[in-house]
PDB file of C-alpha atoms and ligand atoms in Angstrom:
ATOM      1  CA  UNK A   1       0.000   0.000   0.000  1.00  0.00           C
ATOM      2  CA  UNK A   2       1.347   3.810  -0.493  1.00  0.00           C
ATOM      3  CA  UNK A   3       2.516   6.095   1.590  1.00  0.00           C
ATOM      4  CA  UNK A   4       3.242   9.988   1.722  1.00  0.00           C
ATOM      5  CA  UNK A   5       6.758   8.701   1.061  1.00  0.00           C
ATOM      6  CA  UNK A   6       6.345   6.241  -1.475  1.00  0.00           C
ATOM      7  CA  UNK A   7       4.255   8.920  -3.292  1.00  0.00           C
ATOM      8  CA  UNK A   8       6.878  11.064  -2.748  1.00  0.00           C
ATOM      9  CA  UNK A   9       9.477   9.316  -4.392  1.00  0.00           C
ATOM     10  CA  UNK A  10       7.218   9.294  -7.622  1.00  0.00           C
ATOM     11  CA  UNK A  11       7.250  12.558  -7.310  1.00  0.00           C
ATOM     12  CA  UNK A  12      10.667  13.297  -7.164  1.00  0.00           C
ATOM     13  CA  UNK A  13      11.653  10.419  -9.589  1.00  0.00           C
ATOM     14  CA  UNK A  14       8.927  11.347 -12.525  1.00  0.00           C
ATOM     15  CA  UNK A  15      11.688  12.891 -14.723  1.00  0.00           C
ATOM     16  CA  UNK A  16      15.001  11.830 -13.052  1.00  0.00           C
ATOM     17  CA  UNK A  17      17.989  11.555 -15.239  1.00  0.00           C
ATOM     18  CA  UNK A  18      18.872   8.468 -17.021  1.00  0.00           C
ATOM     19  CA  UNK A  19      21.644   6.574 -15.016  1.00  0.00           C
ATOM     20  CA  UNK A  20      24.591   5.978 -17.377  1.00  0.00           C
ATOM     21  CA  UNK A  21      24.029   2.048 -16.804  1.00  0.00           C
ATOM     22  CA  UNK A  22      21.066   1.999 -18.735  1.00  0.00           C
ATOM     23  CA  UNK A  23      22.483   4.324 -21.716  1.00  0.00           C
ATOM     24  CA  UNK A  24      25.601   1.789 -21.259  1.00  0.00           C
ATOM     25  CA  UNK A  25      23.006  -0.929 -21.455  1.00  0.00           C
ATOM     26  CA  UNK A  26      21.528   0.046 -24.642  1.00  0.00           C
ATOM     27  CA  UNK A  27      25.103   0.019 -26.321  1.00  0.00           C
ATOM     28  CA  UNK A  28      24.901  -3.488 -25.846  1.00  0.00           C
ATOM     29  CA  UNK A  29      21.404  -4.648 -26.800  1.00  0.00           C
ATOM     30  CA  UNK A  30      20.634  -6.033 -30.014  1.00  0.00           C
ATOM     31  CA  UNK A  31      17.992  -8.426 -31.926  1.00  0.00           C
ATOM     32  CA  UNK A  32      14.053  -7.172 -31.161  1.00  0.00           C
ATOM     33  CA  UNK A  33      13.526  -4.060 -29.545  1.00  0.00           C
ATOM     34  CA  UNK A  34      11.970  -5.584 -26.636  1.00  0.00           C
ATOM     35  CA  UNK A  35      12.565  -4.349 -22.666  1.00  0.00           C
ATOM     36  CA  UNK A  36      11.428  -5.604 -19.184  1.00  0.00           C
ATOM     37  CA  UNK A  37      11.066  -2.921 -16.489  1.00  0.00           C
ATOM     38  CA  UNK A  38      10.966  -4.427 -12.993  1.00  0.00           C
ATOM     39  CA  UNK A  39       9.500  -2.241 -10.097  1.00  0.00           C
ATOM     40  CA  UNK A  40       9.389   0.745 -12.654  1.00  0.00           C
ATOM     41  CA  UNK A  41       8.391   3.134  -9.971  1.00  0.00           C
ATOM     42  CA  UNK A  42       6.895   6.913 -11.600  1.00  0.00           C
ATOM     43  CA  UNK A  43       8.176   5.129 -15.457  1.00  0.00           C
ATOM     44  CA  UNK A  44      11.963   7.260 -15.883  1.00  0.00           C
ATOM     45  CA  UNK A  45      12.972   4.202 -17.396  1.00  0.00           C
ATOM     46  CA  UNK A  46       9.917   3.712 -19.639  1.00  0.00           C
ATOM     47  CA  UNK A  47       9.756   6.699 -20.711  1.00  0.00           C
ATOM     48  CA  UNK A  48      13.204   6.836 -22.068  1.00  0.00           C
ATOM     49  CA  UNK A  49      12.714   2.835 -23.266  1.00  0.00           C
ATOM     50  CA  UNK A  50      10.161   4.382 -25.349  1.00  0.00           C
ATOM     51  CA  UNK A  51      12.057   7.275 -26.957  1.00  0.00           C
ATOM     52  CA  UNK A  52      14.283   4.474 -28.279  1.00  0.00           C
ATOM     53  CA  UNK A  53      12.051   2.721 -29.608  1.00  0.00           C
ATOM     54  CA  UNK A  54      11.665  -0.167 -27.403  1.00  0.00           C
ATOM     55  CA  UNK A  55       8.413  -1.868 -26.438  1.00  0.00           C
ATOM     56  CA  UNK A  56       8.232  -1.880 -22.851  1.00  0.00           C
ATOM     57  CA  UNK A  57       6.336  -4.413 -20.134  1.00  0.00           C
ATOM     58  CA  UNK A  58       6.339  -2.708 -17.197  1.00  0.00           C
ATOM     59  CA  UNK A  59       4.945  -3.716 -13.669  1.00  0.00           C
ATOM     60  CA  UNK A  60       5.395  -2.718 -10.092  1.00  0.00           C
ATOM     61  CA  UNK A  61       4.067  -4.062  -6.602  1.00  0.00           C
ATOM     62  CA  UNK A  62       2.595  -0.541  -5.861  1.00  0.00           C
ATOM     63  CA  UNK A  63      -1.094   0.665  -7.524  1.00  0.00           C
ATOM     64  CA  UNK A  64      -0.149   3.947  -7.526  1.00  0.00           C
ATOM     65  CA  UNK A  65       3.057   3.518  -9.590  1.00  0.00           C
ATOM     66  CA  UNK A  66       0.711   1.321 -12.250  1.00  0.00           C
ATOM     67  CA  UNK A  67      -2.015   4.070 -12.195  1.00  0.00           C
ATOM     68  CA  UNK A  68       0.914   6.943 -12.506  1.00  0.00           C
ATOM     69  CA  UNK A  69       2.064   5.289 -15.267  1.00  0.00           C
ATOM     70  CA  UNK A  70      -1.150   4.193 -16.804  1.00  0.00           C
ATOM     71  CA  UNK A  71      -2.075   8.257 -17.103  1.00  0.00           C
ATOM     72  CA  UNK A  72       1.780   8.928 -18.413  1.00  0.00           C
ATOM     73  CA  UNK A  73       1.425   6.048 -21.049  1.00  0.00           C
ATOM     74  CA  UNK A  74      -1.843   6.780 -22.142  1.00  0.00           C
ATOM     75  CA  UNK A  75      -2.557   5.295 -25.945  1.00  0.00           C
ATOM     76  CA  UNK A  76       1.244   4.419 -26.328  1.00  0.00           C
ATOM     77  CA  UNK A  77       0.248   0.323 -27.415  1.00  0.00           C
ATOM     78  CA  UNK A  78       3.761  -0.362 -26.996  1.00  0.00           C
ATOM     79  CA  UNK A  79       3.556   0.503 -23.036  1.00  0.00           C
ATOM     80  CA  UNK A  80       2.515  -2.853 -21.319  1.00  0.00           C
ATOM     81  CA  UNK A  81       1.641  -2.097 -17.672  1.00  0.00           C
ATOM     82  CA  UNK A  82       1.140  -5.058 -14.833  1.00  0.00           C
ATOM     83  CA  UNK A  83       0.511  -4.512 -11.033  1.00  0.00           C
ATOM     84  CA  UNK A  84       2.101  -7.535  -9.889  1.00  0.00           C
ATOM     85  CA  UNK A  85       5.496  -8.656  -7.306  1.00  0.00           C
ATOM     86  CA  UNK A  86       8.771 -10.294  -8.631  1.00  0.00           C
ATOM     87  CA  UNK A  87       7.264 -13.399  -8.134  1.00  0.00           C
ATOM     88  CA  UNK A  88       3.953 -13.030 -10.051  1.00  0.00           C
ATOM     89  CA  UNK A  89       4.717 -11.151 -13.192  1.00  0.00           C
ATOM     90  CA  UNK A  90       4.321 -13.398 -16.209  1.00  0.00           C
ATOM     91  CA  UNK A  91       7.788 -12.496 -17.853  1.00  0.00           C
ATOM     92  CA  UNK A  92       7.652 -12.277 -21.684  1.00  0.00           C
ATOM     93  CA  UNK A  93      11.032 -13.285 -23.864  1.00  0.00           C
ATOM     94  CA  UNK A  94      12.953  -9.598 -24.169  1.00  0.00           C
ATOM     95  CA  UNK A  95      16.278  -8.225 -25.215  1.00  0.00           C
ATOM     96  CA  UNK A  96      16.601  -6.327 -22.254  1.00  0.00           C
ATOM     97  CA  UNK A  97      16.136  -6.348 -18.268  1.00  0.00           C
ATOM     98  CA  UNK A  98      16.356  -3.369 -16.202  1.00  0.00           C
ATOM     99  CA  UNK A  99      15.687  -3.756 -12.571  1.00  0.00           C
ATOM    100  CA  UNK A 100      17.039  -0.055 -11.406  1.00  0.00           C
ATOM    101  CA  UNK A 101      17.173   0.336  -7.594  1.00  0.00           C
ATOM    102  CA  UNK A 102      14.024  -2.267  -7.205  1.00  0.00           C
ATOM    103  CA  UNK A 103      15.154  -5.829  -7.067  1.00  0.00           C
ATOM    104  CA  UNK A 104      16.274  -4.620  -3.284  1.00  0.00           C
ATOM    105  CA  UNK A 105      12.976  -5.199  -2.070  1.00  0.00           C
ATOM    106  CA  UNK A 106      12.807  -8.723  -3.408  1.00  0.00           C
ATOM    107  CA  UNK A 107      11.734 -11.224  -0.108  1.00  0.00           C
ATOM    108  CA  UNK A 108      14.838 -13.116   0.026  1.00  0.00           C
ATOM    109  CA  UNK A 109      12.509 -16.207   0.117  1.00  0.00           C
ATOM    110  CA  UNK A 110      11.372 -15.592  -3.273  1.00  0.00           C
ATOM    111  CA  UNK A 111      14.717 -14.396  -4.687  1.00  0.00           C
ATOM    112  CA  UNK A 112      16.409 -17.525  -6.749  1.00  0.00           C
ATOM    113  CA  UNK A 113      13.086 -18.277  -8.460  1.00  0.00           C
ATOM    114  CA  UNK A 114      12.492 -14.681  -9.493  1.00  0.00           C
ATOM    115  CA  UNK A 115      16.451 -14.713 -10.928  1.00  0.00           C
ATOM    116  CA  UNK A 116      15.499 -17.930 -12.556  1.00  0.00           C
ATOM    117  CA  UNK A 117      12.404 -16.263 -14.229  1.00  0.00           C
ATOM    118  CA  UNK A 118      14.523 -13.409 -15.395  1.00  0.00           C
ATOM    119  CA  UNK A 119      17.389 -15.063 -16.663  1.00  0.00           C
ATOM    120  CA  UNK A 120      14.860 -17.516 -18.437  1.00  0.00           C
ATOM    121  CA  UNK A 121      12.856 -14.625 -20.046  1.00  0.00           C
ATOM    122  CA  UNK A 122      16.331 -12.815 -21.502  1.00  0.00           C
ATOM    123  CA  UNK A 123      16.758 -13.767 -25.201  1.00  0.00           C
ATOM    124  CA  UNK A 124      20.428 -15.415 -25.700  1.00  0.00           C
ATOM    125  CA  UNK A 125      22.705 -12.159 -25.650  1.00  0.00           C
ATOM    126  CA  UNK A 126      20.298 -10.765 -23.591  1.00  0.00           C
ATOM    127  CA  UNK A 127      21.383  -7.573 -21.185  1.00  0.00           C
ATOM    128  CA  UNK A 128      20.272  -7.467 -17.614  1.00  0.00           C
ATOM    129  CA  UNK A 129      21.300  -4.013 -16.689  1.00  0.00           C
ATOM    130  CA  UNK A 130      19.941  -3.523 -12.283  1.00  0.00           C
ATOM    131  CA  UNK A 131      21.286  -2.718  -8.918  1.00  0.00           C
ATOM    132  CA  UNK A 132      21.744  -4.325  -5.995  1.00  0.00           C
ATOM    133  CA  UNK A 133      21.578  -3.180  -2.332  1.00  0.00           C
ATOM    134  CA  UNK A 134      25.613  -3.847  -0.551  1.00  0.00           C
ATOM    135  CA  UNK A 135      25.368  -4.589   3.189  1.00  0.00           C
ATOM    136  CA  UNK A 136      26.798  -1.098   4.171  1.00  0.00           C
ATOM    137  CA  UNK A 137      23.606   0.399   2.833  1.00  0.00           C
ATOM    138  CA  UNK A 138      21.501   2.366   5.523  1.00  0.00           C
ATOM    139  CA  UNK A 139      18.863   0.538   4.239  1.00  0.00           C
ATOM    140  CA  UNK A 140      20.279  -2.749   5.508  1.00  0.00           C
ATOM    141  CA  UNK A 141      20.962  -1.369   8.854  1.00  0.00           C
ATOM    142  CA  UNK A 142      18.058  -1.055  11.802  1.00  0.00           C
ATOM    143  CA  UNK A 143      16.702   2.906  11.168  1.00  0.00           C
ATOM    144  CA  UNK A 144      15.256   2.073   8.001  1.00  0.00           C
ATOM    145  CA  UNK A 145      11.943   2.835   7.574  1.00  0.00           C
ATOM    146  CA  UNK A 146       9.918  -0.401   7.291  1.00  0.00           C
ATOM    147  CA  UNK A 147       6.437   1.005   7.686  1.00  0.00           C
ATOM    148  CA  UNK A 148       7.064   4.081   5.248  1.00  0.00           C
ATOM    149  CA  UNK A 149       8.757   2.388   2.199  1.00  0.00           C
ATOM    150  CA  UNK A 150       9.317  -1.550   1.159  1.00  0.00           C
ATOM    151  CA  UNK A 151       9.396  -3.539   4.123  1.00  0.00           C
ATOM    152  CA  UNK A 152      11.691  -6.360   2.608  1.00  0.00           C
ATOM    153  CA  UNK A 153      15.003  -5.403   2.143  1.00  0.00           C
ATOM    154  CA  UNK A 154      17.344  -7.884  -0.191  1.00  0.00           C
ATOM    155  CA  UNK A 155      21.720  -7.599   0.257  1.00  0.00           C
ATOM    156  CA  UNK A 156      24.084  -9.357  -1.459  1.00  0.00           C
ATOM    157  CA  UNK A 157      28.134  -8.684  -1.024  1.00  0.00           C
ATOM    158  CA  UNK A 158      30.376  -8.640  -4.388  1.00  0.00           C
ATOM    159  CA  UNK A 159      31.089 -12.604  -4.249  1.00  0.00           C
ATOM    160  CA  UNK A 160      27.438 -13.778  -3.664  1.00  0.00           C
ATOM    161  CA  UNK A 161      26.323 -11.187  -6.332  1.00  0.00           C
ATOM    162  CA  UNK A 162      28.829 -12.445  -8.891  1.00  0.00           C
ATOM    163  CA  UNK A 163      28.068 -16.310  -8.296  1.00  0.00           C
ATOM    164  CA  UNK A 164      24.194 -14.941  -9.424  1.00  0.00           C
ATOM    165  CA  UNK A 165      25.603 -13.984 -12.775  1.00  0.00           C
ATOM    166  CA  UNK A 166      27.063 -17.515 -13.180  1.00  0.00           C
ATOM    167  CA  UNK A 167      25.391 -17.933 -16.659  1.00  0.00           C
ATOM    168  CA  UNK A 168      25.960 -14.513 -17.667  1.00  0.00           C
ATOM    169  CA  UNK A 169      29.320 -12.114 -18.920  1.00  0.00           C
ATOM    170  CA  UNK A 170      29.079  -9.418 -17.078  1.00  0.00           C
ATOM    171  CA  UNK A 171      30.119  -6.003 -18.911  1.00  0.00           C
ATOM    172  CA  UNK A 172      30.096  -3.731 -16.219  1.00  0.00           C
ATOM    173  CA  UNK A 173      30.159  -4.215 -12.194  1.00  0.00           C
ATOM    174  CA  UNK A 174      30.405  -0.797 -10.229  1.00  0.00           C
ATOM    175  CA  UNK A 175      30.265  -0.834  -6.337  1.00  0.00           C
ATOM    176  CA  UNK A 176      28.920   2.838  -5.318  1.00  0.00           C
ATOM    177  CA  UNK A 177      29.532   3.683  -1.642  1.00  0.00           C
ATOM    178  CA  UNK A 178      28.850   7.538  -0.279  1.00  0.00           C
ATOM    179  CA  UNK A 179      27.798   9.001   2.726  1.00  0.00           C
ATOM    180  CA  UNK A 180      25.795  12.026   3.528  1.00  0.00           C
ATOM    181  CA  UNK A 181      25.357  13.879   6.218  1.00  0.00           C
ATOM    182  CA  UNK A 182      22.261  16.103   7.008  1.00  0.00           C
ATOM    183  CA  UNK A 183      21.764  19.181   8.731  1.00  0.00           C
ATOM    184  CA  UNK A 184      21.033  17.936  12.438  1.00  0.00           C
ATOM    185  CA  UNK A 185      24.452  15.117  12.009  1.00  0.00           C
ATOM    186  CA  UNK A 186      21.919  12.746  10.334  1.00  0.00           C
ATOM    187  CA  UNK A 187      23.567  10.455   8.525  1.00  0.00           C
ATOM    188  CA  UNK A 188      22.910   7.870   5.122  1.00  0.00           C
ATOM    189  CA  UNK A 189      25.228   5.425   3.447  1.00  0.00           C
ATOM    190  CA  UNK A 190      24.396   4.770   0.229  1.00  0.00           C
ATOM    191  CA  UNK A 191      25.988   1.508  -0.738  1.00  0.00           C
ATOM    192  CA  UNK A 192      25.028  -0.172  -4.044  1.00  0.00           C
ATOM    193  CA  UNK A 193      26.305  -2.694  -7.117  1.00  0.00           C
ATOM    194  CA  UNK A 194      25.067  -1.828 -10.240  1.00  0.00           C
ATOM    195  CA  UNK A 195      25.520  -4.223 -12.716  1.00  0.00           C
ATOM    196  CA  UNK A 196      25.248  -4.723 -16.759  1.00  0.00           C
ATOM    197  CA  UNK A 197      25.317  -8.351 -17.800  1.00  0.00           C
ATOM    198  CA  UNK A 198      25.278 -10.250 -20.929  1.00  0.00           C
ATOM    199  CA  UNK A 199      23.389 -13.558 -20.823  1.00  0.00           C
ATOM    200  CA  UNK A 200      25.502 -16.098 -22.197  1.00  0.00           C
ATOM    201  CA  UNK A 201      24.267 -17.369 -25.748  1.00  0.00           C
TER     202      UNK A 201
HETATM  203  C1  SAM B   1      13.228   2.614  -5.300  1.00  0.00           C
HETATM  204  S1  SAM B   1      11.873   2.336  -6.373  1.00  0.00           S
HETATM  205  C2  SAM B   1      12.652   2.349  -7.991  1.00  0.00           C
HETATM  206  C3  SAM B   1      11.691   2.706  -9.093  1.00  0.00           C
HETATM  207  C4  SAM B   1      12.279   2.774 -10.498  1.00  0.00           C
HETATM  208  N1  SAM B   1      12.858   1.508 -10.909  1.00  0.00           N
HETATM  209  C5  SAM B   1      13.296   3.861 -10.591  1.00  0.00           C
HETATM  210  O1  SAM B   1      14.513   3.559 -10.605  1.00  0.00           O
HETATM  211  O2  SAM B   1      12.897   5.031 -10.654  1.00  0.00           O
HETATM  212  C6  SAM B   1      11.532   0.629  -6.128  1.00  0.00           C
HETATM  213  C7  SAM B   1      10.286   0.138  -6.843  1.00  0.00           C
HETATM  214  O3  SAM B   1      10.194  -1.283  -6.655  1.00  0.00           O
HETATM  215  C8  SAM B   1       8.842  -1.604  -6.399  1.00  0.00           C
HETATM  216  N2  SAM B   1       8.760  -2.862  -5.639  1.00  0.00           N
HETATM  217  C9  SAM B   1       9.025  -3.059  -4.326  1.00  0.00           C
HETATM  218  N3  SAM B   1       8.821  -4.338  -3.993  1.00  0.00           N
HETATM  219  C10 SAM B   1       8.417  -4.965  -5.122  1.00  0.00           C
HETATM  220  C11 SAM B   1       8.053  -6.320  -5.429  1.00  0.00           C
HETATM  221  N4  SAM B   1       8.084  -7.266  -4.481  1.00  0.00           N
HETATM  222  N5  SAM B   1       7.680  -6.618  -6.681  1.00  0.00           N
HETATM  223  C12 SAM B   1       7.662  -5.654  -7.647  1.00  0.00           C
HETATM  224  N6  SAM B   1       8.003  -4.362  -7.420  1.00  0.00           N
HETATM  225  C13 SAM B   1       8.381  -4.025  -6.181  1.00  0.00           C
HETATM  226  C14 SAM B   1       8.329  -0.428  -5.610  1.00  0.00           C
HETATM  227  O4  SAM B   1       6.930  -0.331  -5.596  1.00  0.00           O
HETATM  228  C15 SAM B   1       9.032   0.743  -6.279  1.00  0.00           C
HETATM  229  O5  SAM B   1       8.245   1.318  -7.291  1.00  0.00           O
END
């Protein structure tokens, strides 16, 4: 269900910038024009899918993300939207995965069959292009906020993540670690793999 602060998030994420994974992604991607975007949020990554020409299935565990993007999508028929978990979506055969900042909140119970289903619906060649949440993350640590955003919270470190992309080449691997303090001596580590893989053909 939504909160203020997953609604806020859409908010704030509507138009963000493409990260460079994704543009690296696309460098890589060939046969039919044909993306996955899992837990797509407020649609960034559609959107910008769409301007290059992809045809995009799209879901997300949240209503409000599905309606938001619904409304932004209206009449494009290449804009395939599902409300539905890792676990449920029906995954169609595509060129390309993205799974930006999302697969985090994967129940760990459910994690190796979702992995399964997405390495099974990438065509041969196929790029998965995601991030991962690293165990330094604030996230992983006891003041995250359960009740406010996605209660279950998914971390890997860099040798289980790379035995996950057994089957795969993997074309990029980036560990991104910063801190930040707040006014007040708050203060958030960010601490995340992101990851652009070829599935082996
Ligand atoms: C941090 S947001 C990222 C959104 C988008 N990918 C982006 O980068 O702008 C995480 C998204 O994952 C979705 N999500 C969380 N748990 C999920 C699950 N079990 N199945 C599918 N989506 C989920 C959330 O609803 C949210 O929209």
């Amino acid at each position: 269900m939504s909160t203020p602060e997953k609604l806020n998030y859409y908010a704030d994420t509507l138009n963000r910038a493409v990260r460079e994974d994704l543009l690296f992604a696309l460098d890589h991607t060939d046969g039919d024009k044909v993306a996955i975007d899992c837990g797509c949020g407020a649609g960034a990554d559609i959107a910008y899918l769409r301007a290059q020409g992809f045809t995009v299935h799209a879901f997300d565990i949240e209503q409000d993300s599905i309606q938001l993007c619904r409304e932004r999508f209206e009449g494009d028929e290449h804009v395939y939207l599902t409300c539905a978990s890792f676990s449920e979506f029906d995954y169609p055969n595509a060129s390309l995965l993205v799974a930006d900042s999302s697969l985090f909140f994967c129940p760990a119970a459910e994690f190796d069959k979702v992995w399964g289903r997405i390495t099974q619906s990438l065509s041969e060649g196929g790029i998965f292009c995601g991030s991962f949440l690293g165990p330094q993350d604030s996230m992983a640590g006891p003041d995250y906020d359960k009740q406010a955003f996605w209660p279950d919270v998914l971390v890997f470190d860099e040798a289980e993540l790379k035995a996950i992309f057994a089957c795969y080449e993997i074309l990029s691997f980036n560990e991104h670690k910063v801190s930040k303090k707040f006014e007040g001596g708050s203060e958030t580590q960010w601490h995340i793999y992101s990851v652009v893989a070829r599935k082996n053909r």
